[in-house]
Coordinates of C-alpha atoms in Angstrom, one line a residue:
Chain K
M34 CA 164.9 -137.4 115.3
G35 CA 167.0 -136.7 112.2
Y36 CA 169.9 -139.5 112.3
L37 CA 168.7 -141.3 109.7
T38 CA 168.0 -140.1 106.0
T39 CA 167.2 -141.8 102.5
S40 CA 169.0 -139.3 100.7
P41 CA 172.6 -138.7 100.1
I42 CA 174.8 -137.8 102.9
D43 CA 176.3 -134.2 102.2
L44 CA 179.5 -133.7 104.2
P45 CA 180.1 -130.3 104.0
E46 CA 176.8 -129.6 105.4
L47 CA 177.3 -131.8 108.2
V48 CA 180.8 -129.8 108.8
A49 CA 178.9 -126.7 108.7
R50 CA 176.5 -127.7 111.6
V51 CA 179.1 -128.4 114.2
Q52 CA 181.9 -125.9 113.1
S53 CA 182.3 -122.8 114.9
P54 CA 185.0 -119.9 115.5
V55 CA 186.1 -121.8 118.7
R56 CA 186.1 -125.3 117.5
G57 CA 188.9 -125.4 115.2
G58 CA 189.6 -129.3 115.1
I59 CA 186.9 -131.1 113.0
A60 CA 187.4 -134.9 112.7
S61 CA 185.0 -137.0 110.6
F62 CA 184.3 -140.3 109.4
L63 CA 182.5 -141.8 106.3
G64 CA 181.8 -145.0 105.9
T65 CA 181.2 -146.0 101.8
V66 CA 179.9 -149.1 100.6
R67 CA 182.6 -151.7 99.4
N68 CA 182.4 -153.6 96.4
H69 CA 183.4 -156.9 98.0
H70 CA 182.4 -159.0 101.1
G71 CA 183.6 -162.5 102.0
G72 CA 185.0 -163.0 98.4
R73 CA 181.9 -162.1 96.8
A74 CA 181.3 -159.4 94.0
V75 CA 178.4 -156.9 95.7
A76 CA 176.3 -155.0 93.0
R77 CA 174.4 -152.7 95.6
L78 CA 173.3 -152.8 99.3
E79 CA 170.0 -152.6 101.0
Y80 CA 169.6 -150.8 104.3
S81 CA 167.0 -151.1 106.8
A82 CA 166.6 -149.9 110.1
Y83 CA 164.6 -150.1 113.4
G84 CA 164.0 -146.6 113.1
P85 CA 162.8 -145.2 116.3
M86 CA 165.6 -147.3 118.2
V87 CA 168.1 -145.9 115.7
E88 CA 167.0 -142.4 116.6
A89 CA 167.1 -143.4 120.6
E90 CA 170.4 -145.1 120.4
C91 CA 172.3 -142.5 118.0
A92 CA 171.0 -139.6 120.8
R93 CA 172.4 -141.3 123.4
I94 CA 175.6 -142.2 121.8
V95 CA 176.2 -138.4 120.8
A96 CA 174.9 -137.4 124.1
E97 CA 177.7 -139.4 125.8
A98 CA 180.3 -138.4 123.4
Q99 CA 179.5 -134.8 124.2
S100 CA 179.4 -135.1 127.8
R101 CA 182.9 -137.1 128.0
W102 CA 184.3 -134.7 125.6
K103 CA 184.4 -130.9 124.8
V104 CA 183.1 -131.6 121.1
A105 CA 180.0 -131.0 119.1
V106 CA 179.1 -133.9 117.0
V107 CA 176.9 -134.8 114.2
L108 CA 175.9 -138.3 112.9
E109 CA 173.9 -139.5 110.0
H110 CA 173.2 -142.7 108.7
R111 CA 171.6 -143.4 105.2
I112 CA 169.1 -146.5 104.5
G113 CA 167.5 -147.6 101.3
V114 CA 169.4 -148.6 98.4
L115 CA 173.0 -147.7 98.2
Q116 CA 175.4 -148.4 95.4
I117 CA 179.2 -149.2 95.5
G118 CA 181.0 -145.9 96.9
D119 CA 178.0 -144.3 98.2
T120 CA 178.5 -143.0 101.7
A121 CA 176.0 -144.9 104.3
V122 CA 177.3 -143.2 107.6
A123 CA 179.2 -140.2 108.5
V124 CA 180.2 -138.9 111.8
V125 CA 181.4 -135.2 112.5
A126 CA 183.2 -134.0 115.6
A127 CA 184.2 -130.6 116.2
S128 CA 186.3 -129.6 119.1
P129 CA 188.6 -126.8 120.3
H130 CA 191.3 -129.8 120.8
R131 CA 192.1 -132.0 117.7
D132 CA 192.6 -134.8 120.2
E133 CA 189.3 -134.7 121.4
A134 CA 187.7 -134.4 117.9
F135 CA 189.4 -137.5 116.8
V136 CA 188.6 -139.6 119.9
A137 CA 185.3 -138.4 119.8
C138 CA 184.6 -139.3 116.1
R139 CA 186.3 -142.8 116.7
Y140 CA 183.8 -143.3 120.0
V141 CA 180.7 -142.6 118.1
I142 CA 181.5 -144.6 114.7
E143 CA 182.3 -147.9 116.9
E144 CA 179.4 -147.3 119.2
V145 CA 176.9 -146.9 116.0
K146 CA 178.4 -150.2 114.6
R147 CA 177.9 -152.1 118.0
R148 CA 174.6 -150.8 119.4
V149 CA 172.7 -149.0 116.2
P150 CA 170.0 -151.5 115.1
I151 CA 170.6 -151.0 111.1
W152 CA 170.9 -154.4 108.8
K153 CA 171.9 -154.4 105.4
R154 CA 171.3 -156.9 102.6
E155 CA 173.7 -157.5 100.1
V156 CA 172.8 -157.9 96.4
Y157 CA 175.4 -159.6 94.7
A158 CA 176.6 -159.2 91.2
D159 CA 174.8 -162.9 90.1
G160 CA 171.7 -161.6 91.3
S161 CA 171.6 -163.5 95.0
V162 CA 170.7 -161.8 98.2
E163 CA 172.1 -162.1 101.6
W164 CA 171.6 -160.7 105.0
V165 CA 175.0 -159.7 106.0
G166 CA 176.2 -161.3 109.3
A167 CA 173.3 -163.5 109.6
A168 CA 175.1 -166.8 108.1
A169 CA 176.1 -169.5 110.9
G170 CA 179.3 -167.8 111.4
G171 CA 177.2 -164.7 112.0
A172 CA 175.0 -166.2 114.5
A173 CA 177.9 -167.3 116.8
A174 CA 179.9 -163.7 116.3
Q175 CA 176.3 -162.3 117.3
Q176 CA 176.2 -164.2 120.6
G177 CA 179.5 -162.6 121.6
G178 CA 178.2 -159.4 120.5
E179 CA 175.0 -159.6 122.5
Q180 CA 177.0 -160.3 125.7
Q181 CA 179.1 -157.5 125.1
V182 CA 176.5 -154.9 124.3
T183 CA 174.1 -156.1 127.0
A184 CA 176.9 -155.8 129.6
D185 CA 178.0 -152.8 128.9
F186 CA 174.5 -151.4 129.1
G187 CA 173.8 -153.3 132.1
E188 CA 176.5 -150.9 133.6
A189 CA 175.5 -148.0 132.1
T190 CA 172.0 -148.2 133.0
S191 CA 172.1 -149.9 136.5
Chain J
M1461 CA 149.1 -169.3 143.4
P1462 CA 149.7 -165.4 143.5
A1463 CA 151.9 -165.4 140.5
S1464 CA 149.1 -166.8 138.3
A1465 CA 146.4 -164.5 139.9
A1466 CA 147.5 -161.5 137.8
P1467 CA 146.1 -161.1 134.8
P1468 CA 148.4 -161.9 131.8
L1469 CA 150.3 -159.3 129.8
T1470 CA 150.4 -158.4 126.4
V1471 CA 153.8 -157.4 124.7
R1472 CA 154.4 -156.6 121.1
V1473 CA 157.4 -158.2 119.5
L1474 CA 159.1 -156.8 116.5
L1475 CA 161.3 -159.0 114.1
F1476 CA 163.6 -157.4 111.9
A1477 CA 165.6 -158.3 108.6
S1478 CA 166.8 -161.8 108.6
Y1479 CA 164.6 -162.8 111.6
A1480 CA 161.7 -161.5 110.1
D1481 CA 162.5 -163.8 106.8
T1482 CA 163.1 -166.6 109.3
L1483 CA 159.8 -166.6 111.2
G1484 CA 157.8 -164.8 108.1
L1485 CA 156.7 -162.2 110.6
D1486 CA 157.5 -158.5 111.1
S1487 CA 155.7 -158.3 114.3
V1488 CA 153.6 -160.4 116.7
E1489 CA 151.5 -159.8 119.8
L1490 CA 152.4 -162.3 122.8
S1491 CA 150.1 -162.8 125.7
L1492 CA 152.4 -164.0 128.9
E1493 CA 151.6 -165.0 132.3
Q1494 CA 153.0 -162.6 134.9
P1495 CA 155.9 -162.3 135.9
A1496 CA 157.4 -162.5 132.7
T1497 CA 160.8 -161.8 131.5
V1498 CA 162.4 -161.3 128.0
G1499 CA 163.4 -164.9 128.3
H1500 CA 160.0 -166.0 128.6
A1501 CA 158.9 -164.0 125.4
L1502 CA 161.8 -165.6 123.6
E1503 CA 160.6 -169.0 124.4
R1504 CA 157.3 -168.4 122.8
L1505 CA 158.8 -167.2 119.7
R1506 CA 160.9 -170.3 119.4
A1507 CA 157.4 -172.3 119.5
L1508 CA 156.3 -170.5 116.4
P1509 CA 157.1 -171.9 112.8
G1510 CA 160.7 -171.2 112.1
G1511 CA 161.7 -169.9 115.3
D1512 CA 163.8 -172.8 116.3
R1513 CA 166.0 -171.1 113.7
L1514 CA 166.7 -168.1 116.0
P1515 CA 170.1 -168.5 118.1
P1516 CA 170.4 -169.0 121.7
K1517 CA 171.0 -165.5 122.8
P1518 CA 169.7 -163.0 120.3
L1519 CA 170.1 -159.5 120.8
C1520 CA 167.2 -157.8 122.5
A1521 CA 165.8 -154.3 123.3
L1522 CA 162.8 -153.4 125.1
N1523 CA 161.3 -149.9 124.5
L1524 CA 164.1 -149.0 122.4
T1525 CA 166.9 -149.7 124.5
H1526 CA 169.2 -152.9 124.6
V1527 CA 168.4 -155.2 127.5
R1528 CA 169.3 -158.7 129.0
P1529 CA 167.1 -161.5 128.6
D1530 CA 166.1 -161.4 132.2
A1531 CA 165.0 -157.9 131.9
P1532 CA 161.4 -158.0 133.2
L1533 CA 158.3 -157.3 131.0
S1534 CA 155.4 -155.2 131.5
G1535 CA 152.0 -154.9 129.5
G1536 CA 152.3 -152.9 126.3
D1537 CA 156.1 -153.1 126.2
E1538 CA 157.6 -153.1 122.7
L1539 CA 160.3 -155.9 122.5
A1540 CA 162.5 -156.2 119.6
V1541 CA 164.6 -159.1 118.7
L1542 CA 167.7 -157.8 116.5
P1543 CA 169.6 -160.0 113.9
P1544 CA 173.3 -158.8 114.2
L1545 CA 173.8 -155.5 113.5
A1546 CA 175.7 -154.3 110.3
G1547 CA 175.2 -150.4 110.5
G1548 CA 177.9 -148.0 109.6
Chain M
M791 CA 204.2 -130.9 94.3
G792 CA 200.5 -129.9 95.3
Y793 CA 200.4 -130.0 98.8
L794 CA 200.0 -126.4 99.1
T795 CA 197.3 -124.4 97.9
T796 CA 196.0 -120.4 98.2
S797 CA 192.5 -121.6 97.0
P798 CA 189.8 -122.6 99.5
I799 CA 190.2 -126.4 100.4
D800 CA 187.5 -128.4 98.9
L801 CA 186.9 -131.6 101.1
P802 CA 184.7 -133.4 99.0
E803 CA 187.3 -133.1 96.0
L804 CA 190.0 -134.4 98.5
V805 CA 187.7 -137.4 99.6
A806 CA 187.1 -138.2 96.1
R807 CA 190.8 -138.4 95.1
V808 CA 191.3 -141.4 97.7
Q809 CA 188.0 -143.0 97.7
S810 CA 188.0 -146.4 96.2
P811 CA 185.3 -149.4 96.1
V812 CA 187.7 -151.4 98.3
R813 CA 188.6 -148.6 100.5
G814 CA 185.4 -148.2 102.7
G815 CA 186.6 -146.3 105.7
I816 CA 187.5 -142.5 105.2
A817 CA 189.0 -140.6 108.2
S818 CA 189.2 -136.7 107.7
F819 CA 190.6 -134.0 109.8
L820 CA 190.2 -130.3 109.1
G821 CA 192.0 -127.5 110.9
T822 CA 190.2 -124.5 110.9
V823 CA 191.1 -120.7 111.9
R824 CA 189.8 -119.8 115.4
N825 CA 188.8 -116.6 116.5
H826 CA 191.2 -116.4 119.5
H827 CA 194.5 -117.1 120.4
G828 CA 196.1 -116.3 124.1
G829 CA 192.9 -114.6 124.8
R830 CA 193.2 -112.0 122.0
A831 CA 190.7 -111.5 119.4
V832 CA 191.7 -112.8 116.0
A833 CA 190.6 -111.1 113.0
R834 CA 192.5 -112.9 110.6
L835 CA 195.7 -114.8 109.7
E836 CA 198.2 -114.7 107.2
Y837 CA 200.2 -117.9 106.4
S838 CA 203.2 -118.2 104.8
A839 CA 205.5 -121.4 103.9
Y840 CA 208.9 -122.4 102.7
G841 CA 207.3 -123.8 99.7
P842 CA 209.7 -126.2 98.2
M843 CA 210.3 -127.7 101.7
V844 CA 206.5 -127.9 102.5
E845 CA 206.5 -129.9 99.4
A846 CA 209.1 -132.1 100.4
E847 CA 208.0 -133.0 103.5
C848 CA 204.6 -133.3 102.9
A849 CA 205.5 -135.9 100.2
R850 CA 207.6 -137.7 102.8
I851 CA 204.8 -137.7 105.6
V852 CA 202.2 -139.0 103.0
A853 CA 204.8 -141.7 101.9
E854 CA 205.3 -142.7 105.5
A855 CA 201.5 -143.2 106.2
Q856 CA 201.1 -145.3 103.2
S857 CA 204.0 -147.2 103.8
R858 CA 203.0 -148.2 107.3
W859 CA 199.5 -148.4 106.8
K860 CA 197.2 -150.0 104.2
V861 CA 195.8 -146.1 103.4
A862 CA 195.5 -143.7 100.6
V863 CA 196.1 -140.2 101.9
V864 CA 195.6 -136.7 100.6
L865 CA 196.8 -133.5 102.4
E866 CA 196.5 -129.9 101.4
H867 CA 197.4 -126.8 103.5
R868 CA 196.3 -123.4 102.6
I869 CA 198.5 -120.3 103.0
G870 CA 197.6 -116.7 102.4
V871 CA 195.1 -114.5 104.3
L872 CA 192.6 -116.6 105.6
Q873 CA 189.5 -115.7 107.8
I874 CA 187.7 -117.0 110.9
G875 CA 186.5 -120.3 109.9
D876 CA 188.3 -120.8 106.8
T877 CA 190.0 -124.5 106.6
A878 CA 193.9 -124.0 106.6
V879 CA 194.6 -127.6 106.7
A880 CA 193.0 -131.3 105.6
V881 CA 194.1 -134.7 106.0
V882 CA 191.9 -137.4 104.2
A883 CA 193.0 -140.8 104.9
A884 CA 190.8 -143.7 103.1
S885 CA 191.8 -147.6 103.7
P886 CA 189.6 -150.8 103.9
H887 CA 189.9 -151.0 107.4
R888 CA 188.7 -147.8 109.7
D889 CA 191.2 -148.4 112.2
E890 CA 194.0 -147.7 109.8
A891 CA 192.1 -144.8 108.3
F892 CA 192.0 -142.9 111.6
V893 CA 195.4 -144.1 112.8
A894 CA 196.8 -142.7 109.5
C895 CA 195.0 -139.5 109.4
R896 CA 196.0 -138.6 113.1
Y897 CA 199.9 -139.4 112.1
V898 CA 199.8 -137.3 109.1
I899 CA 198.3 -134.1 111.1
E900 CA 200.4 -134.6 114.1
E901 CA 203.6 -134.7 111.6
V902 CA 202.4 -131.9 109.9
K903 CA 202.1 -129.9 112.8
R904 CA 205.8 -130.9 114.0
R905 CA 207.6 -130.9 110.8
V906 CA 206.0 -128.8 107.9
P907 CA 207.6 -125.2 107.4
I908 CA 204.5 -123.0 107.7
W909 CA 204.2 -119.8 109.7
K910 CA 201.1 -118.0 110.6
R911 CA 200.9 -114.1 111.6
E912 CA 197.9 -113.3 113.7
V913 CA 196.2 -109.7 112.9
Y914 CA 194.1 -108.9 116.0
A915 CA 190.9 -107.1 116.0
D916 CA 192.9 -104.1 117.2
G917 CA 195.1 -104.0 114.1
S918 CA 198.1 -105.4 115.7
V919 CA 200.2 -108.3 114.1
E920 CA 201.9 -111.1 115.6
W921 CA 204.0 -114.4 114.6
V922 CA 202.3 -117.2 116.4
G923 CA 204.9 -118.8 118.7
A924 CA 207.8 -116.4 118.1
A925 CA 207.2 -114.8 121.5
A926 CA 209.7 -115.6 124.5
G927 CA 207.7 -118.8 125.3
G928 CA 208.1 -119.6 121.8
A929 CA 211.6 -119.4 121.7
A930 CA 211.7 -121.5 124.6
A931 CA 209.2 -124.2 123.2
Q932 CA 211.0 -123.9 119.8
Q933 CA 214.2 -125.4 121.6
G934 CA 212.5 -128.3 122.7
G935 CA 210.8 -128.8 119.4
E936 CA 213.7 -128.6 117.4
Q937 CA 215.5 -131.3 119.7
Q938 CA 212.6 -133.5 118.9
V939 CA 212.1 -133.1 115.2
T940 CA 216.0 -133.5 114.7
A941 CA 216.5 -136.4 116.9
D942 CA 213.5 -138.1 115.2
F943 CA 215.0 -137.2 111.9
G944 CA 218.3 -138.4 112.9
E945 CA 217.2 -142.0 113.6
A946 CA 214.8 -141.6 110.4
T947 CA 217.6 -140.8 107.9
S948 CA 220.7 -142.8 109.7
Chain I
M39 CA 247.0 -126.4 107.5
P40 CA 245.3 -128.8 105.5
A41 CA 241.7 -127.6 106.5
S42 CA 242.8 -124.0 105.6
A43 CA 244.0 -125.2 102.4
A44 CA 240.7 -126.2 100.9
P45 CA 238.9 -123.0 99.4
P46 CA 235.6 -121.3 101.3
L47 CA 232.4 -123.0 100.4
T48 CA 229.5 -120.7 100.0
V49 CA 226.2 -121.7 101.2
R50 CA 222.7 -119.6 100.7
V51 CA 220.8 -119.1 103.9
L52 CA 217.1 -118.5 103.9
L53 CA 215.2 -116.7 106.7
F54 CA 211.4 -116.8 107.4
A55 CA 208.8 -115.2 109.4
S56 CA 209.9 -113.8 112.5
Y57 CA 213.6 -114.7 111.9
A58 CA 213.3 -112.7 108.5
D59 CA 212.2 -109.9 110.6
T60 CA 214.5 -110.2 113.3
L61 CA 217.5 -109.8 110.8
G62 CA 215.8 -107.6 108.0
L63 CA 216.8 -110.2 105.6
D64 CA 215.0 -113.1 103.8
S65 CA 218.3 -114.5 102.4
V66 CA 221.9 -114.3 102.4
E67 CA 225.0 -116.0 100.8
L68 CA 227.6 -116.9 103.3
S69 CA 231.1 -118.0 102.9
L70 CA 232.7 -120.4 105.2
E71 CA 235.9 -122.1 105.9
Q72 CA 235.9 -125.5 105.4
P73 CA 235.2 -127.9 106.8
A74 CA 231.8 -126.2 108.1
T75 CA 228.8 -127.2 109.7
V76 CA 225.2 -126.1 110.1
G77 CA 226.3 -124.4 113.8
H78 CA 229.1 -122.7 111.8
A79 CA 226.7 -120.9 109.6
L80 CA 224.6 -120.1 112.6
E81 CA 227.5 -118.3 114.6
R82 CA 228.1 -115.9 111.5
L83 CA 224.3 -115.5 111.5
R84 CA 224.6 -114.3 115.1
A85 CA 227.1 -111.8 114.2
L86 CA 224.6 -110.0 111.5
P87 CA 222.7 -107.2 113.0
G88 CA 219.7 -108.3 115.0
G89 CA 221.3 -112.0 114.9
D90 CA 222.0 -112.0 118.6
R91 CA 218.2 -112.5 118.8
L92 CA 218.1 -115.8 117.1
P93 CA 217.3 -118.8 119.7
P94 CA 220.3 -120.7 120.9
K95 CA 219.3 -123.7 118.8
P96 CA 216.9 -122.6 115.9
L97 CA 215.2 -125.3 114.1
C98 CA 217.2 -125.9 110.6
A99 CA 216.9 -127.6 107.1
L100 CA 219.3 -128.4 104.6
N101 CA 218.2 -128.9 101.0
L102 CA 214.6 -129.1 102.5
T103 CA 215.7 -131.6 105.1
H104 CA 215.6 -131.4 108.9
V105 CA 219.0 -131.4 110.3
R106 CA 221.0 -131.2 113.5
P107 CA 223.4 -128.1 114.0
D108 CA 226.5 -130.9 113.4
A109 CA 225.0 -131.5 110.0
P110 CA 228.2 -130.6 107.6
L111 CA 227.9 -128.2 104.7
S112 CA 228.8 -128.5 100.9
G113 CA 229.0 -125.5 98.6
G114 CA 225.9 -124.8 97.2
D115 CA 223.7 -126.1 99.9
E116 CA 220.7 -124.2 101.1
L117 CA 220.4 -123.8 104.4
A118 CA 216.9 -122.8 106.0
V119 CA 216.6 -121.4 109.6
L120 CA 213.1 -122.2 110.8
P121 CA 211.1 -120.2 113.2
P122 CA 208.9 -122.2 115.5
L123 CA 206.5 -124.1 113.3
A124 CA 202.6 -123.0 113.3
G125 CA 201.2 -125.0 110.3
G126 CA 198.2 -127.1 110.7

């Protein structure tokens, strides 16, 4: 437990958790809230999650990264109401080798986006509200996304 | 018929985000004839009010793990139907 | 001017310099001082630099990254006496697209290591001192390194 | 001979880190016959005490830019001879 938070993400605190005298290379990624989406001005975002599965899936992703590369990884995703510029997700990967730190960091953020059940509702400047990715185009994209996720999982678990 | 001789199984279905809005439900218990799969549970969901607006192959998770629609269900399973993911 | 510092590197301050409401993806790299090198226990490191050329070369590297990708980049290298665990170098790249943030961040740290005139002298636990890379093996490596740097520069400037 | 008709040019050579230790110098002014290249300046450095310990092709920068040994020199140039880089 501990991949989800409702508090602001503290990057130096996350770095401190993985840094060590033998892991000299530290790659990190922050995803922050943008002020536009599909051409509309976003006022704030509301993130929600399937909490227990977020924890389980994040633990699997971190374990995968740490078994494939010589890295220590921390990952945190914030939910609740976020303002423009707030950090929604942070990944930090520390390794003796910077190549592995970069590759692992990238792997973790890509898998988080692909596999972790978190949703966001955009509140626009005009007061209207919309689930991100839930429009007609989103449903079509979803179908492809579903096949990719389950195909990969079928391999990983069979 | 041996298949229907087994008692029905009960699964808890969780709905999130836009799908919860669509069906007006966060969760529902379904009783299904055995043997049952994720796909059978989805068919039952589609019969609920608003259920016809679910996509043909929604992303599903069974007991906190992504699964395909042909995954078998057991009594007490937690099935989650997941709208397009938007984390990160 | 401003790529070199003798003060501790402040990652959140660097992030704040490149973050913007349109640049939602922020990749960063920290290089920190390790406690061993070639099997010997390092007590501390002393970094020195050809200051004016560091500034010129870092400016060129950042300009290259910002012209190749849609990113804002900051880069800082600390010199002077550093202890184990101290951050020696930090690169932060912010972009609307996380792929570009990662690629630009990686590019900048690789080019810094290859092109920027900074040296470090390791002070070992037993009190002895050695320039990193200056041993016999270092001279041979240097010859190859020289050819690579100048070959690339010949192309870039001709 | 036209080449030697031109007056000698003066360049400032900077040495760093292990090379400064090797030659016991941080900087030195060299007067060179024209036309002169980085390679000619390196030959002169090798004749200084400890200069024989410089590698065959050290990394060089001219006026803050990496250059090859055949780069031409002008009066007032700042030539830096750079030991193996160890930043980052």
